[in-house]
Amino acid sequence: MTEAIDFTLTCPLPIADYPNVLLGHGSGGKLMHTLIEKLIVPTFANPLLETRHDGAVFQVDSSGPCIAFTTDTYVVHPLFFPGGDIGTLAVNGTVNDLAMCGARPLFLSAGFVLEEGLPMETLWRIVQSMQAAANAANVSIVTGDTKVVDKGKGDGIFINTAGVGLVETEGAIGPANVRPGDVILLNGDIGRHGMAIMAVREGLEFESAIESDCAPLAEPVRRLIEGGVEIHCLRDLTRGGLTSALVEIAENANLHLHIRESVVPVRGDVRAACEILGLDPLYVANEGRFIAIVPERDAEKALRLIGPDAVAIGSVDTAHAGIVTGQSSIGTNRVLTMLSGEQLPRIC
Amino acid sequence: MTEAIDFTLTCPLPIADYPNVLLGHGSGGKLMHTLIEKLIVPTFANPLLETRHDGAVFQVDSSGPCIAFTTDTYVVHPLFFPGGDIGTLAVNGTVNDLAMCGARPLFLSAGFVLEEGLPMETLWRIVQSMQAAANAANVSIVTGDTKVVDKGKGDGIFINTAGVGLVETEGAIGPANVRPGDVILLNGDIGRHGMAIMAVREGLEFESAIESDCAPLAEPVRRLIEGGVEIHCLRDLTRGGLTSALVEIAENANLHLHIRESVVPVRGDVRAACEILGLDPLYVANEGRFIAIVPERDAEKALRLIGPDAVAIGSVDTAHAGIVTGQSSIGTNRVLTMLSGEQLPRIC
């Protein structure tokens, strides 16, 4: 059957430029964006996929509740890092994707790909971490699968989790609902997850280790919903960091998102580590940070509900369609675009 | 946090015997069974996981419909084989796990782990196959994730799919519902998927290639449900084949399952390939075969509804608790147990 596909005629990616998959195709930047937009989304074409949100929202029958459904595979390297491990990440990452759909996370699946030779103790520790994270996020891991691949054909352990949640918001949440005049809120300091991983990989020593911000985000989202905030869009700031999330939203909403870079919180040790490695914290991955885009009238209340570290970092207007700009501390503006390739491979 | 776990005290697996993960831990046999039963199920302990079915069945709110949720990761090697590829397998395998819950498959997720250097054409062909299989099974791929790992840390492509379906049966389906007097029905000849893969790997040449039986099973299950058959248990015959499925059901139901081996259909070329490789077809993986366990009064109707290749292969009684026996063509009986380790690695 597959023989009948004339690849040279039909593959919509520029094969001459990229005949093979590159690490950058998984980075959350332009390369990944192109791969997904040109090769995957048009093939699997359906309205749910085309919302380009962190998950799909649907009813399984016409009278039933709205359900959110999402998936992520975790290939983080190293498996253990300050503030968490691949197990905590695998639970919190999928819990957070459900929360970003305005859903209460309920049930997770767990699919393991183990490499032959993985120490059983490592698997045991990771499984314990998953359950601890599931308890903290009030979700149950209800179904699973275990595969083993030959030594040298994997890298210790990869974990896929998919999640199902109950959507509790009335209005739709997603890029299409963002409106001019909306305010962009951020729940805390950025860049810690990415720099925690990079510090371990690069052997950087600081006075105290940078810990990942890995955390479940369902509670602050629940407070926003129960507090009656009109939520237009939610997005967690994983691969590609704050900037990539903003660019994706701006492009899909066809609006201009503007942030003041000086009010985006970055801890001193994270900023120092970024400088050593030549990285921009606005692009570094987080695992416990999200933005909420809400009408201006709800912004103050929303900040209070998200928590003490929440800040308003910018706003939405129609000045430029599909563009993100940042104002630096000295008042100059720059256009913020996605990175083209790879900044931090295998960060989640 | 993970530092606090005293592994030596708490890990319930015999670490001295198995300090590292072996290929056999993914084989569908005793090793995998022990890993899941001792290490994973007790950690993630919850009633849904403990049904030990192909998926979890739940309501997301008390008035809503029953939903089935399942996951599988596909690591088959080679990626392309007669009768299908990893893409068709990734869709049909998860569609079938939903069908085995008595559910109508509706929505799938797709999580890709790509190895750096994978030819873009290969990815394109696989994605096309997934969509063709999704069309054939009448499901939509609605959410996804793409990760890339460094060259040498993966094996081309691994695909996880999770699935959500609408449960359309009134009674529960699963090992706990099997009753003495029930009849065991099989929907066709066994062993083709496993031997299609092995023939490619081992370079065996037959007059015509053995094609995988990879196919969606939702339609025959739907016919059983709509035909009013009282379905006690359904199970697809993947890793570990017919025997492992029967043993799992016998153990969980605490009943005796007896089959007549001579009536289990095995094609001549499959039997020949099994003989060359020293394999027992009763243990070889299938991707389009399932057993239905139904009350005797519904057996004739169920056979008709499943289709022309369906056969009654055995029955359930209380003669031995948790045991499977097979009667050979010359009338002798043997106890059928799970294989301890690995017969066919990376078959799905």
XYZ file of C-alpha atoms in Angstrom:
696
model
C 0.000 0.000 0.000
C 2.746 2.435 0.963
C 4.495 1.672 -2.324
C 1.809 3.597 -4.164
C 2.704 6.922 -2.551
C 4.804 9.027 -4.895
C 6.786 10.798 -2.253
C 8.663 13.175 -4.558
C 5.420 14.551 -5.914
C 3.466 14.841 -2.728
C 5.675 15.504 0.285
C 5.071 19.155 1.107
C 8.375 19.683 2.913
C 11.422 20.989 1.017
C 13.200 17.637 0.876
C 16.202 19.045 -0.931
C 16.868 21.271 2.081
C 16.028 18.706 4.758
C 16.300 15.151 3.451
C 16.668 13.836 7.006
C 15.232 14.608 10.418
C 17.474 16.969 12.428
C 17.592 17.472 16.184
C 16.101 20.894 15.504
C 12.915 19.278 14.227
C 12.095 18.570 17.872
C 13.136 21.888 19.365
C 9.897 23.841 19.463
C 11.264 26.349 16.931
C 10.709 27.061 13.259
C 11.965 23.698 12.008
C 9.547 21.783 14.213
C 6.789 24.194 13.378
C 7.346 23.621 9.639
C 7.467 19.839 10.048
C 4.188 19.812 11.941
C 2.415 22.402 9.794
C 3.501 21.018 6.412
C 3.790 17.301 6.941
C 1.673 16.203 9.884
C -1.319 18.538 10.273
C -2.346 18.463 6.572
C -2.140 14.646 6.529
C -4.186 14.088 9.671
C -6.402 17.022 8.660
C -9.348 17.502 11.009
C -10.869 20.515 12.756
C -9.693 19.476 16.231
C -6.060 19.246 15.217
C -6.322 22.565 13.437
C -7.140 24.476 16.620
C -3.364 24.198 17.271
C -3.903 24.102 20.982
C -2.133 22.045 23.648
C -4.793 19.373 23.312
C -8.042 18.486 21.580
C -11.436 19.277 23.111
C -14.482 17.227 22.077
C -17.624 15.446 23.207
C -17.838 11.688 22.747
C -21.606 11.953 22.460
C -23.775 14.970 21.858
C -25.241 15.128 25.352
C -22.007 14.383 27.194
C -19.465 16.694 28.791
C -16.565 18.349 26.952
C -13.398 16.334 27.276
C -9.802 17.452 26.751
C -7.311 14.920 25.363
C -3.573 15.467 24.968
C -0.271 13.619 24.673
C 3.454 14.179 25.111
C 6.473 11.920 24.955
C 9.332 12.691 27.337
C 12.917 12.065 26.232
C 14.684 14.405 28.681
C 18.398 13.877 29.189
C 19.651 13.418 31.901
C 16.850 11.369 33.458
C 17.354 12.960 36.894
C 17.985 16.670 37.462
C 17.641 19.178 40.315
C 13.940 19.647 40.999
C 12.650 16.519 39.277
C 13.183 13.657 36.893
C 11.641 12.248 33.706
C 8.808 10.777 35.800
C 7.698 14.047 37.421
C 8.014 15.722 34.041
C 5.931 13.052 32.283
C 3.070 13.562 34.713
C 3.232 17.346 35.143
C 3.755 18.060 31.446
C 0.582 16.281 30.419
C -1.377 17.555 33.424
C -0.363 21.051 32.317
C -1.428 20.540 28.707
C -4.866 19.536 29.998
C -4.971 22.563 32.305
C -4.112 24.804 29.317
C -7.330 23.516 27.682
C -9.272 24.765 30.721
C -9.737 21.173 31.820
C -9.526 19.455 35.184
C -6.925 16.682 34.648
C -8.354 13.293 35.631
C -6.770 10.271 33.969
C -3.345 9.576 32.468
C -1.909 6.734 30.435
C 1.756 5.754 30.625
C 3.690 4.206 27.727
C 7.264 3.170 28.497
C 10.031 2.489 25.982
C 12.829 0.889 27.992
C 16.306 0.253 26.647
C 17.661 -3.192 27.382
C 20.119 -2.838 30.264
C 18.315 -0.008 32.069
C 18.966 -0.563 35.776
C 15.764 -1.824 37.386
C 16.402 0.611 40.238
C 16.238 3.537 37.802
C 12.875 2.369 36.502
C 11.647 1.903 40.051
C 12.673 5.425 41.093
C 11.019 6.941 38.018
C 7.783 5.018 38.536
C 7.736 6.215 42.171
C 8.223 9.807 40.992
C 5.368 9.453 38.531
C 3.012 8.292 41.241
C 4.125 11.071 43.628
C 3.474 13.639 40.881
C 0.122 12.016 40.066
C -0.886 12.228 43.725
C 0.169 15.887 43.879
C -1.841 16.707 40.761
C -4.801 14.566 41.837
C -4.789 12.377 38.709
C -4.750 8.588 38.291
C -2.552 6.614 35.900
C -5.156 4.162 34.640
C -3.707 2.360 31.625
C -0.257 1.695 30.233
C 2.132 -0.161 28.000
C 5.733 -1.342 28.299
C 8.092 -1.953 25.388
C 11.763 -2.878 25.490
C 14.221 -2.083 22.672
C 17.685 -3.571 22.169
C 20.673 -1.946 23.848
C 21.872 0.948 21.690
C 18.439 1.523 20.115
C 17.060 3.752 22.854
C 18.419 5.886 25.687
C 17.486 4.374 29.022
C 13.820 5.287 29.099
C 11.330 7.325 27.091
C 7.887 7.897 28.583
C 4.722 8.868 26.776
C 1.772 10.064 28.798
C -1.608 10.916 27.334
C -4.249 12.594 29.441
C -8.003 13.007 29.663
C -9.649 15.864 31.534
C -13.050 17.421 32.053
C -13.417 20.886 30.508
C -14.927 23.211 33.082
C -14.955 26.512 31.198
C -17.958 27.824 29.317
C -16.148 29.732 26.560
C -13.568 28.227 24.225
C -9.900 28.716 25.170
C -7.264 29.061 22.456
C -5.443 31.408 20.101
C -8.619 32.059 18.097
C -10.213 33.654 21.161
C -7.525 36.255 21.813
C -8.833 39.832 21.331
C -7.208 43.254 20.892
C -6.954 44.919 24.294
C -6.298 41.640 26.109
C -3.568 41.499 28.732
C -0.830 38.823 28.877
C -0.156 37.421 32.351
C 2.759 35.200 33.399
C 2.754 33.079 36.583
C 6.389 33.484 37.669
C 10.092 33.620 36.804
C 11.193 31.912 33.606
C 14.080 29.734 32.452
C 14.704 27.535 35.457
C 13.800 24.154 33.943
C 16.002 24.587 30.884
C 18.941 25.908 32.881
C 18.618 23.155 35.516
C 19.035 20.588 32.731
C 21.800 22.510 30.960
C 23.747 23.110 34.169
C 23.860 19.347 34.780
C 24.792 18.575 31.168
C 27.488 21.223 30.937
C 28.794 20.607 34.459
C 28.237 24.218 35.530
C 28.706 24.829 39.255
C 26.744 27.528 41.041
C 26.555 28.314 44.751
C 23.326 26.351 44.840
C 21.931 24.194 42.072
C 19.271 25.724 39.838
C 16.151 23.628 40.385
C 13.611 22.971 37.660
C 10.313 24.806 38.034
C 8.523 21.564 37.115
C 5.070 21.749 38.738
C 1.414 21.036 38.026
C -0.581 24.058 36.817
C -4.111 22.774 37.236
C -4.710 24.611 40.531
C -4.054 28.194 39.346
C -6.157 27.504 36.250
C -8.969 26.136 38.414
C -8.837 29.312 40.536
C -9.155 31.464 37.393
C -12.168 29.466 36.224
C -13.876 29.396 39.621
C -13.091 33.101 40.080
C -15.093 33.893 36.955
C -12.193 35.222 34.865
C -12.968 35.220 31.128
C -9.982 33.235 29.892
C -9.158 33.790 26.214
C -5.992 31.719 25.939
C -3.679 29.660 28.132
C -0.302 28.275 27.099
C 2.465 26.600 29.076
C 5.980 27.725 28.236
C 7.791 24.494 27.412
C 10.089 23.892 24.398
C 11.006 27.227 22.835
C 10.072 29.085 26.021
C 7.988 32.227 26.396
C 8.802 33.597 22.951
C 7.757 30.516 20.983
C 4.445 30.364 22.858
C 3.789 34.041 22.105
C 4.710 33.669 18.414
C 2.437 30.656 17.975
C -0.457 32.534 19.521
C 0.216 35.742 17.535
C 0.360 33.795 14.267
C -2.799 31.817 14.928
C -4.722 34.828 16.271
C -3.305 37.071 13.516
C -2.733 39.805 16.109
C 0.192 41.731 17.587
C 1.453 40.620 20.996
C 3.736 43.077 22.754
C 5.696 42.403 25.951
C 7.909 44.518 28.178
C 10.992 42.371 28.601
C 12.073 44.219 31.740
C 9.070 42.985 33.722
C 9.544 39.314 32.802
C 11.030 37.784 35.968
C 14.335 35.922 35.540
C 16.307 34.822 38.599
C 19.896 36.037 38.888
C 21.434 32.574 38.758
C 19.359 31.681 35.690
C 20.391 34.900 33.958
C 24.044 34.210 34.799
C 23.858 30.641 33.482
C 22.178 31.898 30.317
C 24.959 34.422 29.783
C 27.661 31.776 30.218
C 25.970 29.552 27.636
C 24.939 32.361 25.304
C 21.223 31.706 25.691
C 18.289 34.105 25.831
C 16.010 33.321 28.809
C 12.994 34.282 26.686
C 13.608 31.083 24.675
C 14.464 28.704 27.520
C 12.017 25.919 28.403
C 9.922 25.931 31.572
C 7.790 23.145 33.040
C 5.738 25.074 35.597
C 5.140 28.394 33.855
C 2.215 29.549 31.741
C 0.683 32.642 30.256
C -2.971 33.536 30.555
C -4.453 36.015 28.068
C -7.512 37.731 29.532
C -9.604 40.875 28.943
C -8.131 43.950 30.622
C -11.098 44.247 32.993
C -10.272 40.818 34.478
C -6.486 41.283 34.612
C -6.147 42.490 38.210
C -8.397 39.754 39.550
C -6.596 37.133 37.463
C -3.178 38.201 38.771
C -4.461 37.844 42.330
C -5.925 34.411 41.607
C -2.832 33.051 39.855
C -0.669 33.886 42.858
C 1.890 36.220 44.375
C 4.499 35.729 41.618
C 2.152 36.537 38.733
C 2.923 39.577 36.573
C 1.310 41.341 33.631
C 3.984 41.274 30.939
C 2.228 42.727 27.919
C -0.860 43.203 25.823
C -2.552 42.453 22.521
C -3.393 44.906 19.716
C -3.850 45.088 15.957
C -0.729 47.134 15.118
C 0.957 44.215 13.287
C -0.737 40.982 12.243
C 0.924 37.835 13.578
C 3.949 39.553 15.105
C 5.442 39.561 18.621
C 7.526 42.507 19.802
C 9.487 43.038 22.991
C 10.486 46.338 24.561
C 13.898 46.182 26.209
C 14.786 47.847 29.511
C 16.244 50.836 27.644
C 13.030 51.322 25.666
C 13.986 49.905 22.273
C 11.675 47.456 20.531
C 12.630 44.216 18.760
C 10.648 41.651 16.840
C 10.677 38.325 18.659
C 10.675 35.329 16.320
C 10.946 31.603 16.861
C 14.443 30.176 16.813
C 14.999 28.379 13.540
C 16.723 25.323 14.906
C 17.864 23.804 18.119
C 18.763 25.641 21.302
C 18.389 22.971 23.980
C 17.852 19.441 22.674
C 15.954 16.922 24.796
C 14.878 19.359 27.464
C 11.602 17.502 28.089
C 12.613 13.933 46.438
C 13.657 10.717 44.716
C 16.667 10.519 47.048
C 14.329 9.660 49.901
C 13.213 6.365 48.333
C 15.084 3.462 49.853
C 15.110 1.278 46.808
C 16.675 -1.783 48.401
C 13.922 -1.959 50.979
C 10.959 -1.268 48.807
C 11.429 -2.485 45.242
C 9.196 -5.545 45.011
C 11.076 -7.167 42.119
C 13.841 -9.699 42.782
C 16.670 -7.309 41.933
C 19.336 -9.903 42.531
C 17.872 -11.964 39.682
C 17.119 -9.064 37.346
C 19.221 -5.985 38.148
C 18.660 -4.631 34.628
C 15.835 -4.523 32.120
C 16.014 -7.386 29.610
C 14.457 -7.599 26.154
C 12.160 -10.238 27.624
C 10.612 -7.619 29.916
C 8.784 -6.352 26.825
C 7.805 -9.679 25.332
C 4.300 -10.222 26.651
C 5.444 -13.265 28.633
C 6.144 -14.024 32.279
C 8.981 -11.507 32.670
C 6.839 -8.630 31.440
C 3.922 -9.863 33.479
C 6.062 -9.859 36.635
C 7.457 -6.384 35.917
C 3.989 -4.941 35.463
C 2.349 -6.815 38.320
C 5.109 -6.233 40.885
C 6.566 -2.867 39.986
C 4.066 -0.825 38.028
C 0.511 -1.802 39.017
C 1.116 -1.629 42.813
C 2.770 1.803 42.455
C 0.057 3.356 40.304
C -2.545 1.427 42.353
C -6.099 2.280 41.373
C -9.209 0.244 40.625
C -9.182 1.040 36.885
C -5.648 -0.223 36.382
C -6.461 -3.318 38.382
C -9.107 -4.508 35.938
C -6.087 -5.644 33.846
C -7.968 -5.053 30.643
C -6.717 -3.615 27.341
C -7.785 -0.156 28.468
C -9.492 1.775 31.248
C -13.235 2.456 31.234
C -14.593 5.425 33.183
C -16.985 8.365 33.235
C -15.530 11.877 33.448
C -18.676 13.050 35.190
C -21.408 11.049 36.841
C -24.073 11.752 34.208
C -21.773 11.356 31.216
C -21.176 8.379 28.928
C -18.657 5.597 29.626
C -15.364 6.261 27.921
C -12.579 3.813 27.109
C -8.976 5.064 27.201
C -5.908 3.103 26.161
C -2.311 3.511 24.998
C 0.418 1.601 23.189
C 3.880 2.493 21.976
C 5.039 0.884 18.735
C 8.714 -0.021 18.306
C 8.351 -2.639 15.569
C 11.462 -3.547 13.607
C 11.647 -3.365 10.601
C 9.463 -0.284 10.091
C 7.953 -1.658 6.861
C 6.830 -5.257 6.402
C 4.474 -7.188 4.112
C 0.931 -6.136 4.945
C 1.714 -2.918 6.779
C 4.182 -0.679 8.542
C 4.667 0.922 11.953
C 2.058 3.539 11.015
C -0.751 1.098 10.222
C 0.176 -0.844 13.340
C 0.133 2.273 15.547
C -3.406 3.098 14.471
C -4.883 -0.400 14.324
C -3.269 -1.563 17.558
C -4.860 1.199 19.591
C -8.160 1.029 17.700
C -8.221 -2.668 18.612
C -7.505 -2.081 22.294
C -10.510 0.262 22.372
C -12.653 -2.290 20.532
C -11.631 -4.906 23.124
C -13.202 -2.635 25.771
C -16.488 -2.785 23.841
C -15.936 0.787 22.729
C -16.409 2.545 19.424
C -12.950 4.060 18.671
C -13.221 7.812 18.052
C -10.075 9.846 18.717
C -6.367 9.039 18.708
C -3.277 10.936 19.785
C 0.095 10.439 18.089
C 3.425 10.888 19.881
C 6.519 10.524 17.703
C 10.070 9.880 18.881
C 12.245 10.438 15.809
C 15.924 9.580 15.640
C 18.106 12.290 14.174
C 18.909 11.270 10.590
C 15.611 9.489 9.875
C 14.918 10.063 6.167
C 12.093 12.584 5.837
C 10.593 10.322 3.174
C 10.279 7.499 5.706
C 8.413 9.764 8.108
C 6.170 10.939 5.281
C 5.292 7.399 4.222
C 4.518 6.394 7.812
C 2.337 9.441 8.431
C 0.418 8.662 5.210
C -0.082 5.078 6.392
C -1.385 6.291 9.737
C -3.963 8.485 8.067
C -5.016 5.699 5.664
C -5.484 3.370 8.655
C -7.357 6.083 10.575
C -9.705 6.563 7.618
C -10.283 2.819 7.363
C -11.073 2.583 11.090
C -13.149 5.767 11.076
C -11.081 7.530 13.763
C -9.426 10.967 13.827
C -5.894 11.733 15.004
C -6.642 14.887 16.977
C -3.568 15.737 19.034
C 0.110 14.924 18.913
C 3.698 15.518 19.883
C 7.046 15.231 18.111
C 10.377 14.650 19.821
C 13.780 14.114 18.223
C 16.617 12.199 19.907
C 20.299 12.194 18.911
C 21.507 9.695 16.347
C 22.253 6.402 18.094
C 19.776 7.068 20.914
C 16.681 5.770 19.119
C 15.903 3.513 16.174
C 14.415 5.533 13.347
C 10.969 6.112 14.771
C 8.873 5.022 17.746
C 5.190 5.953 17.766
C 2.866 6.127 20.732
C -0.842 6.317 20.137
C -3.426 6.724 22.854
C -7.111 6.369 22.076
C -10.487 7.446 23.371
C -13.693 5.604 22.522
C -17.346 5.512 23.507
C -18.385 2.358 25.341
C -21.536 0.995 23.751
C -22.092 -2.174 25.762
C -24.375 -2.385 28.769
C -22.514 -5.037 30.746
C -18.862 -4.850 31.747
C -16.366 -6.641 29.504
C -13.239 -8.187 30.989
C -11.698 -11.237 32.617
C -13.835 -10.790 35.753
C -16.974 -11.391 33.680
C -15.980 -14.755 32.234
C -18.280 -17.591 33.472
C -18.057 -21.390 33.515
C -19.811 -22.737 30.416
C -18.695 -19.820 28.238
C -17.378 -20.514 24.763
C -14.103 -19.104 23.353
C -14.360 -17.783 19.781
C -11.462 -16.778 17.510
C -11.898 -14.563 14.428
C -9.420 -16.214 12.046
C -6.047 -17.846 11.426
C -3.211 -16.983 13.794
C 0.495 -16.170 13.566
C 0.690 -14.136 10.369
C 1.816 -10.813 11.852
C 4.681 -12.295 13.837
C 5.852 -14.475 10.980
C 5.632 -11.614 8.459
C 8.050 -9.641 10.648
C 10.309 -12.613 11.358
C 10.456 -13.640 7.697
C 11.767 -10.174 6.791
C 14.241 -10.113 9.673
C 15.564 -13.609 9.059
C 15.545 -13.267 5.272
C 13.262 -16.266 4.801
C 11.987 -16.712 1.229
C 8.606 -18.293 0.575
C 6.715 -18.639 -2.692
C 4.722 -15.593 -1.672
C 5.463 -13.311 1.238
C 3.510 -13.883 4.446
C 1.497 -10.708 4.994
C 0.678 -9.344 8.418
C -2.944 -9.756 9.506
C -2.835 -6.149 10.787
C -6.425 -4.854 10.658
C -8.930 -2.866 12.692
C -11.304 -4.970 14.809
C -13.924 -2.401 15.694
C -16.408 -3.573 13.057
C -16.786 -7.220 14.155
C -17.068 -6.038 17.771
C -19.748 -3.527 16.773
C -21.677 -6.320 15.032
C -21.551 -8.430 18.207
C -22.846 -5.531 20.287
C -25.577 -4.539 17.841
C -26.505 -8.193 17.394
C -27.273 -8.409 21.101
C -24.553 -10.928 22.002
C -23.757 -10.958 25.732
C -20.005 -10.370 25.538
C -18.110 -11.501 28.650
C -14.556 -10.817 27.505
C -12.667 -9.646 24.420
C -8.914 -9.754 23.936
C -6.715 -9.108 20.925
C -3.875 -11.569 20.419
C -0.789 -9.349 20.217
C 2.518 -9.929 22.032
C 2.600 -13.468 23.388
C -0.131 -14.561 20.985
C -3.231 -16.632 21.688
C -1.733 -18.504 24.634
C -0.653 -15.427 26.614
C -4.095 -13.865 26.177
C -5.774 -17.052 27.401
C -3.426 -17.376 30.399
C -3.996 -13.767 31.459
C -7.745 -14.246 31.309
C -7.643 -17.618 33.111
C -5.505 -16.160 35.916
C -7.643 -13.079 36.370
C -10.932 -14.992 36.127
C -9.546 -17.845 38.280
C -11.141 -20.340 35.890
C -10.005 -23.118 33.547
C -9.843 -22.304 29.836
C -9.554 -25.284 27.525
C -8.895 -25.148 23.788
C -8.726 -27.752 21.050
C -5.471 -26.925 19.286
C -6.504 -28.785 16.130
C -9.322 -26.335 15.379
C -7.141 -23.209 15.752
C -6.532 -22.105 12.146
C -2.887 -21.706 11.108
C -1.974 -21.208 7.450
C 0.432 -23.686 5.890
C 3.110 -21.091 5.142
C 2.899 -19.730 8.688
C 3.208 -23.214 10.136
C 6.194 -23.918 7.888
C 7.922 -20.681 8.894
C 7.261 -21.459 12.553
C 8.826 -24.888 12.140
C 11.939 -23.454 10.505
C 12.371 -20.973 13.346
C 11.335 -23.352 16.115
C 8.327 -21.292 17.142
C 4.890 -22.369 18.347
C 2.123 -20.504 16.443
C 0.061 -20.426 19.641
C 2.581 -17.880 20.986
C 3.122 -15.796 17.854
C 1.798 -12.208 17.773
C -1.197 -11.153 15.684
C -2.475 -7.642 14.952
C -5.918 -8.431 13.553
C -7.025 -11.379 15.649
C -9.101 -11.510 18.805
C -10.979 -13.891 21.021
C -14.508 -13.278 22.239
C -15.748 -15.183 25.280
C -19.532 -15.471 25.270
C -22.260 -17.611 26.865
C -22.860 -20.875 25.006
C -26.401 -19.809 24.018
C -24.949 -16.843 22.041
C -22.010 -18.693 20.484
C -23.585 -19.648 17.147
C -24.945 -16.163 16.561
C -21.617 -14.605 17.575
C -19.669 -16.791 15.140
C -21.975 -15.676 12.333
C -21.606 -12.019 13.300
C -17.807 -12.100 13.599
C -17.482 -13.441 10.086
C -16.828 -16.462 7.878
C -13.387 -17.236 9.347
C -14.530 -17.324 12.967
C -14.231 -20.589 14.892
C -15.122 -21.834 18.360
C -11.811 -23.022 19.787
C -12.684 -23.938 23.352
C -14.638 -23.382 26.519
C -14.487 -22.316 30.144
C -15.037 -24.478 33.228
C -14.048 -24.781 36.874
C -11.898 -27.933 36.579
C -8.657 -26.057 37.383
C -8.418 -22.522 38.743
C -6.336 -20.137 36.634
C -5.051 -22.768 34.185
C -5.167 -23.047 30.380
C -5.017 -26.444 28.722
C -4.811 -27.422 25.066
C -5.864 -30.707 23.499
C -3.604 -31.750 20.651
C -4.796 -33.339 17.412
C -3.993 -36.807 18.787
C -6.108 -36.179 21.882
C -3.432 -35.547 24.526
C -3.735 -32.544 26.809
C -0.994 -30.094 27.811
C -0.924 -27.135 30.156
C -0.323 -23.926 28.207
C 1.737 -21.363 30.126
C 3.189 -17.996 29.223
C 6.687 -18.024 27.811
C 9.117 -16.868 30.472
C 11.199 -14.595 28.293
C 11.498 -13.355 24.775
C 10.305 -15.123 21.657
C 9.984 -12.308 19.127
C 11.390 -8.977 20.259
C 9.952 -5.749 18.834
C 7.072 -7.363 17.006
C 4.810 -4.337 17.561
